[in-house]
Coordinates of C-alpha atoms in Angstrom, one line a residue:
Chain A
M295 CA -5.2 -31.7 -1.7
K296 CA -5.5 -29.1 -4.4
L297 CA -4.2 -29.1 -8.0
V298 CA -4.4 -25.7 -9.7
V299 CA -4.1 -25.5 -13.5
V300 CA -3.3 -22.1 -15.1
S301 CA -3.9 -21.9 -18.8
A302 CA -3.0 -18.9 -20.9
G303 CA -4.8 -20.1 -24.0
L304 CA -6.8 -17.4 -25.8
S305 CA -9.0 -19.2 -28.4
T306 CA -12.0 -21.5 -27.8
P307 CA -11.3 -24.3 -28.1
S308 CA -7.7 -23.8 -27.1
S309 CA -4.9 -26.3 -27.7
T310 CA -3.2 -24.8 -24.6
R311 CA -6.2 -25.6 -22.5
L312 CA -6.3 -29.1 -24.1
L313 CA -2.7 -29.7 -23.1
A314 CA -3.5 -28.3 -19.6
D315 CA -6.4 -30.7 -19.2
R316 CA -4.4 -33.7 -20.4
L317 CA -1.6 -32.9 -17.9
S318 CA -4.2 -32.4 -15.2
A319 CA -5.8 -35.8 -15.9
A320 CA -2.4 -37.5 -16.0
T321 CA -1.6 -36.1 -12.6
L322 CA -4.9 -37.0 -11.1
R323 CA -4.4 -40.6 -12.1
H324 CA -1.7 -40.8 -9.4
V325 CA -2.9 -38.4 -6.8
D326 CA -6.3 -37.7 -5.2
A327 CA -6.6 -34.0 -5.6
E328 CA -9.3 -31.4 -6.3
P329 CA -8.5 -29.7 -9.6
E330 CA -9.2 -26.0 -10.3
V331 CA -8.6 -24.5 -13.7
I332 CA -7.8 -20.8 -14.0
E333 CA -8.2 -19.4 -17.5
L334 CA -6.2 -16.2 -17.7
R335 CA -8.2 -15.0 -20.7
G336 CA -11.1 -14.2 -18.3
L337 CA -8.7 -12.3 -16.0
A338 CA -6.9 -10.3 -18.8
T339 CA -8.3 -6.9 -17.9
D340 CA -8.1 -7.6 -14.2
I341 CA -4.4 -8.3 -14.6
A342 CA -3.8 -5.2 -16.6
Q343 CA -5.7 -3.1 -14.1
H344 CA -3.6 -4.5 -11.2
F345 CA -0.6 -3.1 -12.9
V346 CA -2.2 0.3 -13.0
T347 CA -3.9 0.4 -9.6
G348 CA -1.5 -1.6 -7.5
F349 CA -4.1 -3.9 -6.1
P350 CA -6.0 -7.0 -7.5
S351 CA -9.7 -7.1 -8.1
A352 CA -11.7 -9.6 -6.0
R353 CA -11.7 -12.1 -8.9
L354 CA -8.0 -11.8 -9.5
A355 CA -7.2 -12.0 -5.8
A356 CA -9.2 -15.3 -5.7
A357 CA -7.2 -16.7 -8.5
L358 CA -3.9 -15.6 -7.0
D359 CA -4.9 -17.1 -3.6
A360 CA -5.9 -20.4 -5.3
V361 CA -2.5 -20.7 -6.9
A362 CA -0.8 -19.8 -3.6
A363 CA -2.8 -22.4 -1.8
A364 CA -2.3 -25.2 -4.3
D365 CA -0.3 -28.3 -3.5
G366 CA 0.7 -28.6 -7.1
L367 CA 0.5 -26.2 -10.1
I368 CA 0.3 -26.9 -13.8
A369 CA 1.1 -23.8 -15.9
V370 CA 0.6 -23.9 -19.6
T371 CA 1.1 -21.0 -22.1
P372 CA 1.1 -20.6 -25.9
V373 CA 4.4 -19.6 -27.3
F374 CA 4.2 -16.0 -28.6
A375 CA 7.3 -14.4 -30.3
G376 CA 9.5 -17.2 -29.1
S377 CA 8.5 -17.1 -25.4
Y378 CA 5.6 -17.3 -23.0
S379 CA 2.7 -15.0 -23.8
G380 CA 2.6 -11.6 -22.2
L381 CA -0.6 -12.4 -20.4
F382 CA 1.0 -15.5 -18.9
K383 CA 4.0 -13.6 -17.6
S384 CA 1.8 -10.7 -16.4
F385 CA -0.1 -13.1 -14.1
F386 CA 3.1 -14.4 -12.5
D387 CA 4.4 -10.8 -12.3
V388 CA 1.6 -9.8 -9.9
I389 CA 1.6 -12.9 -7.8
D390 CA 3.2 -12.6 -4.3
K391 CA 6.9 -13.3 -4.6
D392 CA 6.7 -16.0 -1.9
A393 CA 3.5 -17.7 -3.2
L394 CA 5.3 -20.4 -5.2
T395 CA 8.2 -21.1 -2.9
G396 CA 8.8 -24.9 -2.7
K397 CA 5.7 -25.6 -4.8
P398 CA 5.9 -28.4 -7.4
V399 CA 5.2 -26.9 -10.8
L400 CA 4.7 -28.7 -14.1
V401 CA 5.2 -26.4 -17.0
G402 CA 3.8 -26.8 -20.5
A403 CA 3.7 -24.8 -23.7
T404 CA 2.0 -25.1 -27.1
G405 CA 3.1 -23.8 -30.5
G406 CA 2.5 -24.1 -34.2
T407 CA 5.7 -26.0 -35.0
A408 CA 8.4 -27.9 -33.0
R409 CA 10.8 -25.0 -33.6
H410 CA 9.9 -23.4 -30.2
S411 CA 9.9 -26.6 -28.2
L412 CA 12.8 -25.3 -26.0
A413 CA 10.7 -22.3 -24.8
T414 CA 9.8 -24.4 -21.8
E415 CA 13.5 -24.6 -20.9
H416 CA 14.8 -21.1 -21.7
A417 CA 11.6 -19.1 -20.7
L418 CA 9.3 -21.0 -18.4
R419 CA 11.8 -22.9 -16.3
P420 CA 13.9 -19.8 -15.3
L421 CA 10.7 -17.8 -14.5
F422 CA 9.6 -20.4 -12.0
T423 CA 13.1 -20.9 -10.7
Y424 CA 13.1 -17.2 -9.9
L425 CA 9.9 -17.7 -8.0
R426 CA 11.6 -20.5 -6.0
A427 CA 9.2 -23.1 -7.3
L428 CA 10.2 -26.7 -7.7
V429 CA 10.0 -27.0 -11.5
L430 CA 9.7 -30.6 -12.4
P431 CA 12.2 -32.2 -14.8
T432 CA 9.7 -33.0 -17.5
A433 CA 8.2 -30.0 -19.3
V434 CA 5.7 -30.7 -22.1
Y435 CA 5.7 -28.8 -25.3
A436 CA 3.0 -29.6 -27.9
A437 CA 3.4 -28.4 -31.5
A438 CA 0.4 -28.7 -33.8
E439 CA 1.8 -31.9 -35.3
D440 CA 2.3 -33.5 -31.9
W441 CA -1.4 -33.9 -31.5
G442 CA -1.3 -36.7 -34.1
E443 CA 1.8 -38.5 -32.7
D444 CA 2.3 -41.0 -29.9
G445 CA 5.2 -39.2 -28.2
L446 CA 3.1 -36.5 -26.7
A447 CA 0.9 -38.9 -24.7
Q448 CA 4.0 -40.5 -23.2
R449 CA 5.5 -37.2 -22.2
I450 CA 2.2 -36.2 -20.6
T451 CA 2.0 -39.4 -18.7
R452 CA 5.5 -39.0 -17.4
A453 CA 5.0 -35.4 -16.5
G454 CA 1.7 -36.1 -14.6
A455 CA 3.3 -38.8 -12.6
E456 CA 6.2 -36.6 -11.7
L457 CA 3.9 -33.8 -10.4
A458 CA 1.8 -36.4 -8.5
R459 CA 4.9 -37.7 -6.8
F460 CA 6.0 -34.3 -5.6
M461 CA 2.5 -33.3 -4.5
A462 CA 2.1 -36.4 -2.3
P463 CA 5.6 -37.7 -1.7
A464 CA 4.7 -40.1 1.0
T465 CA 2.3 -42.1 -1.1
V466 CA 4.6 -43.0 -3.9
P467 CA 7.4 -45.4 -3.2
A468 CA 10.9 -44.2 -4.1
G469 CA 12.0 -45.2 -7.6
R470 CA 8.4 -45.5 -8.8
G471 CA 6.2 -42.9 -10.4
F472 CA 8.7 -41.4 -12.6
G473 CA 7.6 -42.3 -16.1
S474 CA 6.0 -45.4 -14.7
D475 CA 2.9 -46.7 -16.5
A476 CA 2.1 -48.9 -13.5
G477 CA -0.9 -46.8 -12.6
P478 CA -1.6 -45.4 -9.1
A479 CA 1.3 -46.2 -6.8
A480 CA 0.5 -47.1 -3.2
G481 CA 2.2 -47.6 0.0
P482 CA 4.5 -45.5 2.1
G483 CA 8.0 -44.6 0.9
P484 CA 10.6 -42.0 1.6
G485 CA 9.6 -38.6 0.2
P486 CA 12.0 -36.4 -1.6
D487 CA 13.6 -33.6 0.4
V488 CA 11.7 -31.0 -1.5
D489 CA 12.7 -28.0 0.4
T490 CA 13.3 -28.1 4.2
A491 CA 13.1 -24.4 4.5
A492 CA 9.8 -24.3 2.7
A493 CA 8.5 -27.1 4.8
I494 CA 8.9 -25.2 8.0
A495 CA 8.2 -21.7 6.6
P496 CA 5.2 -19.8 7.9
R497 CA 2.1 -20.3 5.8
S498 CA -0.8 -17.9 5.3
L499 CA -4.4 -18.9 5.9
T500 CA -4.5 -19.9 2.2
G501 CA -1.5 -22.2 2.7
A502 CA 0.9 -20.1 0.8
I503 CA 4.4 -19.8 2.2
T504 CA 4.7 -16.2 3.2
S505 CA 6.4 -13.7 5.4
V506 CA 3.0 -12.8 6.8
D507 CA 1.8 -14.0 10.2
P508 CA -1.6 -15.5 9.7
A509 CA -2.7 -14.3 13.2
D510 CA -3.1 -10.7 12.1
G511 CA -2.2 -10.7 8.5
F512 CA 1.2 -9.0 9.0
E513 CA 4.5 -10.1 10.4
V514 CA 5.6 -7.9 13.2
V515 CA 9.2 -7.6 14.2
P516 CA 9.0 -6.0 17.7
F517 CA 10.1 -2.4 17.4
E518 CA 12.8 -2.7 20.1
Q519 CA 14.5 -5.4 18.0
R520 CA 14.7 -3.1 15.0
L521 CA 16.0 -0.2 17.1
A522 CA 18.5 -2.4 18.8
A523 CA 19.8 -3.8 15.5
L524 CA 20.6 -0.3 14.4
R525 CA 22.3 0.6 17.7
A526 CA 24.5 -2.5 17.7
E527 CA 26.3 -1.5 14.5
Chain B
M277 CA -12.7 14.5 15.2
Q278 CA -10.7 16.7 12.8
F279 CA -11.6 17.2 9.2
G280 CA -9.3 18.7 6.6
I281 CA -7.7 18.4 3.3
F282 CA -4.3 17.2 2.0
T283 CA -2.7 18.1 -1.2
V284 CA -0.1 16.3 -3.3
G285 CA 0.9 19.5 -5.0
D286 CA 1.0 18.0 -8.5
V287 CA 1.0 20.2 -11.7
T288 CA -1.4 18.3 -13.8
P289 CA -2.9 19.6 -17.1
D290 CA -6.7 20.2 -17.1
P291 CA -7.7 17.4 -19.5
T292 CA -10.8 19.4 -20.7
T293 CA -8.6 22.3 -21.8
G294 CA -5.1 20.8 -22.1
R295 CA -3.7 23.6 -20.1
A296 CA -1.3 23.0 -17.2
P297 CA -0.9 25.7 -14.6
S298 CA 2.6 27.2 -14.2
E299 CA 4.5 26.2 -11.0
H300 CA 3.8 29.7 -9.7
E301 CA 0.1 29.4 -10.4
R302 CA 0.0 26.0 -8.8
I303 CA 1.8 27.2 -5.6
K304 CA -0.5 30.2 -5.3
A305 CA -3.5 27.9 -5.9
M306 CA -2.3 25.7 -3.0
L307 CA -2.1 28.7 -0.7
A308 CA -5.6 29.9 -1.8
I309 CA -6.9 26.4 -1.1
A310 CA -5.4 26.3 2.4
Q311 CA -7.0 29.7 3.2
K312 CA -10.3 28.5 1.8
A313 CA -10.1 25.5 4.1
E314 CA -10.0 27.8 7.1
E315 CA -12.8 29.9 5.7
V316 CA -15.2 27.0 5.3
G317 CA -14.5 25.7 8.8
L318 CA -12.1 22.8 8.2
D319 CA -9.6 21.9 10.9
V320 CA -6.5 20.8 9.0
F321 CA -4.4 21.6 5.9
A322 CA -1.6 19.2 5.0
T323 CA 0.9 19.4 2.1
G324 CA 3.0 16.7 0.5
E325 CA 6.8 17.0 0.1
H326 CA 8.3 16.1 -3.3
H327 CA 11.5 16.8 -5.0
N328 CA 10.7 16.1 -8.6
P329 CA 8.4 17.5 -11.3
P330 CA 5.5 17.6 -11.8
F331 CA 5.2 18.3 -8.1
V332 CA 5.9 21.7 -6.5
P333 CA 6.0 21.5 -2.7
S334 CA 9.6 20.8 -1.9
S335 CA 9.7 23.2 1.0
P336 CA 6.7 22.5 3.3
T337 CA 7.6 24.7 6.2
T338 CA 8.1 27.7 3.9
M339 CA 4.6 27.2 2.6
L340 CA 3.0 26.4 5.9
G341 CA 4.7 29.5 7.5
Y342 CA 2.9 31.7 5.0
I343 CA -0.4 29.9 5.7
A344 CA 0.1 30.3 9.4
A345 CA 0.2 34.0 9.0
R346 CA -3.0 34.1 7.0
T347 CA -5.1 31.8 9.2
E348 CA -6.2 31.7 12.8
N349 CA -7.5 28.2 13.6
L350 CA -6.3 25.9 10.9
I351 CA -3.9 23.1 12.0
L352 CA -0.9 22.9 9.6
S353 CA 0.5 19.5 8.8
T354 CA 2.3 17.5 6.2
S355 CA 1.4 14.5 4.0
T356 CA 4.2 13.5 4.3
T357 CA 7.5 14.8 5.6
L358 CA 10.3 12.5 4.3
I359 CA 11.7 11.0 7.5
T360 CA 14.1 8.9 5.4
T361 CA 16.0 11.5 3.4
N362 CA 15.6 14.7 5.4
D363 CA 18.1 15.3 8.2
P364 CA 16.2 14.7 11.4
V365 CA 18.0 17.7 13.0
K366 CA 16.6 20.0 10.3
I367 CA 13.1 18.5 10.7
A368 CA 13.3 19.1 14.5
E369 CA 14.4 22.7 13.9
D370 CA 12.0 23.5 11.0
F371 CA 8.9 22.2 12.7
A372 CA 9.7 23.6 16.2
M373 CA 10.2 27.0 14.4
L374 CA 6.9 26.6 12.6
Q375 CA 5.2 25.7 15.9
H376 CA 6.3 29.0 17.4
V377 CA 5.2 31.0 14.3
A378 CA 1.8 29.3 14.2
D379 CA 1.2 29.4 18.0
G380 CA 1.1 25.6 18.2
R381 CA -1.1 24.9 15.2
V382 CA 1.3 22.4 13.8
D383 CA 1.7 18.7 13.5
L384 CA 3.7 16.4 11.3
M385 CA 3.2 13.3 9.3
T386 CA 6.2 11.2 8.5
G387 CA 6.5 9.1 5.4
R388 CA 9.0 7.5 3.1
G389 CA 8.2 9.3 -0.2
N390 CA 6.7 8.1 -3.4
T391 CA 9.7 7.7 -5.7
G392 CA 12.8 5.6 -5.4
P393 CA 15.3 8.1 -6.8
V394 CA 14.7 10.5 -3.9
Y395 CA 17.0 8.4 -1.9
P396 CA 20.1 8.8 -4.0
W397 CA 19.3 12.5 -4.6
F398 CA 19.8 13.0 -0.9
G399 CA 22.7 10.6 -0.6
K400 CA 20.8 7.7 0.8
D401 CA 20.1 4.1 -0.2
I402 CA 16.5 2.9 -0.7
R403 CA 17.4 -0.5 0.7
D404 CA 17.8 1.3 4.1
G405 CA 14.4 2.9 3.8
I406 CA 12.8 1.3 6.9
D407 CA 16.0 1.6 8.9
L408 CA 16.3 5.2 8.0
A409 CA 12.8 5.8 9.1
I410 CA 13.5 4.1 12.4
E411 CA 16.8 5.7 13.3
N412 CA 15.9 9.2 12.0
Y413 CA 12.6 9.3 14.0
A414 CA 14.3 8.0 17.1
L415 CA 16.7 10.9 16.9
L416 CA 14.0 13.4 16.0
R417 CA 12.1 12.4 19.2
R418 CA 15.2 12.9 21.4
L419 CA 15.9 16.3 19.8
W420 CA 12.4 17.4 20.7
D421 CA 12.1 15.7 24.1
E422 CA 15.6 16.3 25.5
D423 CA 17.3 19.7 25.8
V424 CA 20.8 18.3 25.3
V425 CA 21.4 15.3 23.1
T426 CA 24.5 13.2 22.7
W427 CA 23.9 10.7 19.9
K428 CA 25.6 8.3 17.6
G429 CA 23.9 6.3 14.8
K430 CA 24.4 4.5 11.6
F431 CA 23.2 7.1 9.0
R432 CA 24.2 10.5 10.3
T433 CA 27.2 12.3 11.8
P434 CA 27.2 12.0 15.6
L435 CA 26.1 14.8 17.9
Q436 CA 27.8 15.9 21.1
S437 CA 25.9 17.9 23.6
F438 CA 23.7 19.3 20.8
T439 CA 20.6 21.4 21.5
S440 CA 18.1 21.8 18.7
T441 CA 16.6 25.3 18.6
P442 CA 14.1 26.7 19.0
R443 CA 12.9 24.3 21.7
P444 CA 9.3 23.0 21.1
L445 CA 6.6 25.5 22.0
D446 CA 5.5 25.1 25.7
G447 CA 7.9 22.2 25.9
V448 CA 5.5 20.0 23.9
A449 CA 6.7 18.9 20.5
P450 CA 4.4 18.7 17.5
F451 CA 2.2 15.6 17.4
V452 CA 3.4 13.1 15.0
W453 CA 1.4 10.9 12.6
H454 CA 3.2 8.1 10.9
G455 CA 1.9 7.8 7.4
S456 CA 2.1 4.5 5.6
I457 CA 0.3 2.7 2.8
R458 CA 1.6 -0.8 3.0
S459 CA 4.5 -1.1 5.5
P460 CA 3.5 -2.9 8.7
E461 CA 6.9 -1.8 10.1
I462 CA 5.6 1.8 10.2
A463 CA 2.3 0.8 11.9
E464 CA 4.5 -0.9 14.5
Q465 CA 6.7 2.2 14.8
A466 CA 3.6 4.5 15.4
A467 CA 2.3 2.0 18.0
Y468 CA 5.6 1.8 19.8
Y469 CA 5.7 5.5 20.4
G470 CA 2.0 5.9 21.0
D471 CA 1.9 8.3 18.0
G472 CA -0.8 8.6 15.4
F473 CA -1.1 6.3 12.4
F474 CA -2.4 7.8 9.2
H475 CA -3.3 5.2 6.5
N476 CA -3.4 6.8 3.1
N477 CA -6.1 4.6 1.8
I478 CA -7.0 6.6 -1.4
F479 CA -5.8 4.0 -3.8
W480 CA -6.5 0.9 -1.7
P481 CA -9.5 -1.4 -1.0
A482 CA -11.1 -1.3 2.4
S483 CA -9.9 -4.8 3.3
H484 CA -6.2 -3.6 3.2
T485 CA -6.9 -0.4 5.2
E486 CA -8.7 -2.5 7.8
Q487 CA -5.7 -4.9 8.1
M488 CA -3.2 -2.0 8.5
V489 CA -5.3 -0.1 11.0
N490 CA -6.1 -3.2 13.1
L491 CA -2.4 -4.0 13.3
Y492 CA -1.6 -0.5 14.6
R493 CA -4.4 -0.6 17.1
Q494 CA -3.4 -4.0 18.5
R495 CA 0.3 -3.0 18.8
Y496 CA -0.7 0.4 20.3
A497 CA -2.4 -1.6 23.1
H498 CA 0.5 -4.0 23.3
Y499 CA 2.8 -1.1 24.1
G500 CA 0.5 0.0 26.9
H501 CA -0.7 3.3 25.5
G502 CA -4.3 2.4 25.9
T503 CA -6.9 0.1 24.5
P504 CA -6.9 -0.6 20.7
E505 CA -10.0 1.7 20.4
Q506 CA -8.0 4.6 21.9
A507 CA -5.3 4.5 19.3
I508 CA -5.0 7.7 17.1
V509 CA -6.0 6.9 13.6
G510 CA -6.2 9.1 10.5
L511 CA -7.6 8.2 7.0
G512 CA -7.6 9.8 3.6
G513 CA -10.3 10.0 1.0
Q514 CA -11.0 11.7 -2.2
V515 CA -14.2 13.1 -3.5
F516 CA -15.9 15.1 -6.2
M517 CA -19.3 16.5 -5.6
R518 CA -22.2 18.3 -7.2
K519 CA -25.7 18.7 -5.8
N520 CA -26.9 16.2 -8.4
S521 CA -24.8 13.0 -8.4
Q522 CA -25.1 12.6 -12.2
D523 CA -23.7 16.1 -12.7
A524 CA -20.7 15.1 -10.5
V525 CA -20.0 12.0 -12.5
R526 CA -20.4 13.8 -15.9
E527 CA -18.1 16.6 -14.9
F528 CA -15.4 14.5 -13.2
R529 CA -15.2 11.7 -15.7
P530 CA -12.8 13.4 -18.1
Y531 CA -10.6 14.3 -15.2
F532 CA -10.6 10.7 -13.9
D533 CA -10.1 9.2 -17.3
N534 CA -7.0 11.3 -18.0
A535 CA -5.4 11.9 -14.6
P536 CA -1.9 10.3 -14.3
V537 CA -2.9 8.6 -11.0
Y538 CA -6.3 7.4 -12.0
G539 CA -6.6 7.2 -15.8
H540 CA -6.1 4.5 -18.4
G541 CA -6.9 1.7 -16.0
P542 CA -10.2 0.8 -14.3
S543 CA -13.3 2.7 -15.1
L544 CA -14.5 5.4 -12.8
E545 CA -17.3 3.1 -11.6
E546 CA -14.8 0.2 -10.9
F547 CA -12.4 2.5 -9.1
T548 CA -15.1 4.1 -6.9
S549 CA -16.3 0.6 -5.9
Q550 CA -12.8 -0.5 -5.0
T551 CA -11.3 2.6 -3.3
P552 CA -12.6 5.5 -1.2
L553 CA -13.0 7.7 -4.3
T554 CA -16.6 9.0 -4.2
V555 CA -18.1 11.0 -7.1
G556 CA -21.6 12.1 -6.4
S557 CA -23.8 14.2 -4.2
P558 CA -22.8 15.5 -0.8
Q559 CA -25.1 13.0 0.8
Q560 CA -23.2 10.2 -1.0
V561 CA -19.9 11.5 0.3
I562 CA -21.4 11.6 3.8
E563 CA -22.6 8.0 3.7
R564 CA -19.3 6.8 2.2
T565 CA -17.2 8.6 4.7
L566 CA -19.2 7.3 7.6
S567 CA -18.7 3.8 6.3
F568 CA -14.9 4.1 6.9
R569 CA -15.8 3.7 10.6
D570 CA -17.2 0.2 9.9
Y571 CA -13.7 -1.1 9.1
A572 CA -11.3 1.4 10.7
G573 CA -13.2 1.9 13.9
D574 CA -13.7 5.4 15.5
Y575 CA -10.9 7.5 14.2
Q576 CA -9.6 11.0 14.8
R577 CA -8.7 12.6 11.6
Q578 CA -10.2 12.6 8.1
L579 CA -8.3 14.3 5.3
F580 CA -9.8 14.7 1.8
L581 CA -7.8 15.1 -1.4
M582 CA -9.7 17.7 -3.3
D583 CA -7.2 19.3 -5.7
H584 CA -6.6 16.2 -7.8
A585 CA -6.6 15.2 -11.4
G586 CA -5.9 18.7 -12.8
L587 CA -9.1 20.3 -11.5
P588 CA -9.0 24.1 -12.0
L589 CA -8.7 26.2 -8.8
K590 CA -12.2 27.6 -9.3
T591 CA -13.7 24.1 -9.2
V592 CA -11.6 23.1 -6.2
L593 CA -12.8 26.2 -4.2
E594 CA -16.4 25.3 -5.1
Q595 CA -15.8 21.7 -3.9
L596 CA -14.4 23.1 -0.6
D597 CA -17.6 25.2 -0.2
L598 CA -19.7 22.0 -0.5
L599 CA -17.3 20.1 1.8
G600 CA -17.4 22.8 4.5
E601 CA -21.1 23.7 4.2
E602 CA -22.9 20.4 3.5
V603 CA -20.6 17.5 4.3
V604 CA -18.4 18.2 7.3
P605 CA -21.0 19.6 9.6
V606 CA -23.1 16.4 9.2
L607 CA -20.0 14.2 9.6
R608 CA -19.0 16.0 12.8
K609 CA -22.5 15.4 14.3
E610 CA -22.8 11.8 13.1
F611 CA -19.3 10.7 14.0
A612 CA -19.6 12.4 17.5
G613 CA -22.9 10.6 18.0
L614 CA -21.5 7.2 17.2
R615 CA -18.2 7.6 19.1
P616 CA -18.2 5.7 22.5
A617 CA -16.9 7.4 25.6
G618 CA -13.2 6.7 26.1
V619 CA -12.2 7.2 22.5
P620 CA -10.0 10.2 22.6
D621 CA -10.4 13.4 20.5
A622 CA -7.9 14.3 17.9
P623 CA -4.7 15.7 19.5
T624 CA -4.3 19.5 19.6
H625 CA -1.5 21.5 21.0
P626 CA -3.5 23.1 23.9
A627 CA -4.9 19.7 24.9
R628 CA -1.4 18.2 24.9
V629 CA 0.1 21.0 26.9
A630 CA -2.7 20.6 29.4
A631 CA -2.0 16.9 29.6
A632 CA 1.7 17.4 30.0
Q633 CA 1.1 19.8 32.9
E634 CA -1.2 17.4 34.5
T635 CA 1.4 14.6 34.3
S636 CA 4.1 16.8 35.7
T637 CA 1.9 17.9 38.6
E638 CA 1.1 14.3 39.4
G639 CA 4.9 13.6 39.3
T640 CA 5.5 16.4 41.8
Q641 CA 2.8 15.1 44.2
A642 CA 4.2 11.6 44.0

């Protein structure tokens, strides 16, 4: 299983990356997955060039493919001007429109004060809803002051358990995992009905749900069908 | 294999002088470029169709009719003719007329245009883009292949016992290339009819071109027109050359950096590594063009974009000299040497007339 972490932090060290790593660790306590961190800072010019040229560089394509192939996604951005950063939005502007369909996504944001804590709800959540992702109920916002308080750790623990549960629904018994501090859950249990359509949708070689037939890279509707559809009307 | 040039017909200021040609100057330059193409021994000249500034070629058959009168051997084509927003009846008539005027030196590349608003300008809806391409082309085919057509469709007023005039020259309609950059539906359409597929790869990485061309080849075979290797493929490309590659890079860089289609994004070096753009010596252009075969297979038509980025006419004509004298003769020889038997030549009117006669003779005997 694969857990991909997208961090849009810009400084080094970055509190956005720190939150992303904490969320990742909290998730991995409950699920056995291979984590991969994508720092958007290193892809900033590639993303801008994608807008200009219409195609991704090899590096950016690899990052987009990794996100598409992930079993779970953690996406964390600093809050700029009351919302996600432009770089963060730009990355999700160039991703395939079907790449996140049905994928569990844990969203997080960082800011200087608690004043922007609802950015996760009014900015991040609708963005991922538009992309048909399964946005988890707990989003984690960390203001500068939160790094010295207990509440943040609890929210991180809760959020990580939620993501783990939806990444591996069969391994977490129903009713456990959500906010539970009981540690790794075990044993079979009924998984949530995440998205039946997504579960049976065609997947590309990278595992992303897609309209593309993995056999040749493109879906082909036989031409006779297209012609007949026009004639019938 | 055919070699030629295609033009977008943009009016772009020369970034080294800041001066933009007038529409009249640009149109006359396109005509001069087409005549130069014949003079230096190229096979094809193709013009785009656009209905918005800064582009000038809104009326391709008017322009190609003039060029037909001024040339002897050049095949006149389009890049592309808007199959979505033009009336298929008018396309059938215009290009059959041009075929007669040009003694058969005409083919056609269909496309869907490069700007969304062109649909409403001609009373169409962009959401019908693919369906328009399918219905309009199906009608165009019938208008050329059948003398009397009774037809009813979704997007156009019905036809009762309609005959498109003039009839195609020698009873053989212009060959059609279906141009597409990223729509698999169009590769499928080209394959269904056994027509040519032109992938305009100039802004795309090789991996994407390979995928599109392979899809077309597989589907061409699926529809029983031949083996995948026998499908009729065309590719684009864009180059700037000087004898010394460093001179080419130095001279072209300000054009690249400021051109509306290239500039203010990746560097010249990044763009040349990711797309077919080649800036260097004629030998580098030869090597790069031959490499297209590695991922697209043996193909039939190579069109170069030469009058791009606001280059002045004088420079473009020098580029065509280099292309015709130093690049294309080598490419002809090399590609011919590499092409296996069984891969067809690029379609021409005389060859297609001969093939049609052969088929009808066989039919009589049977």
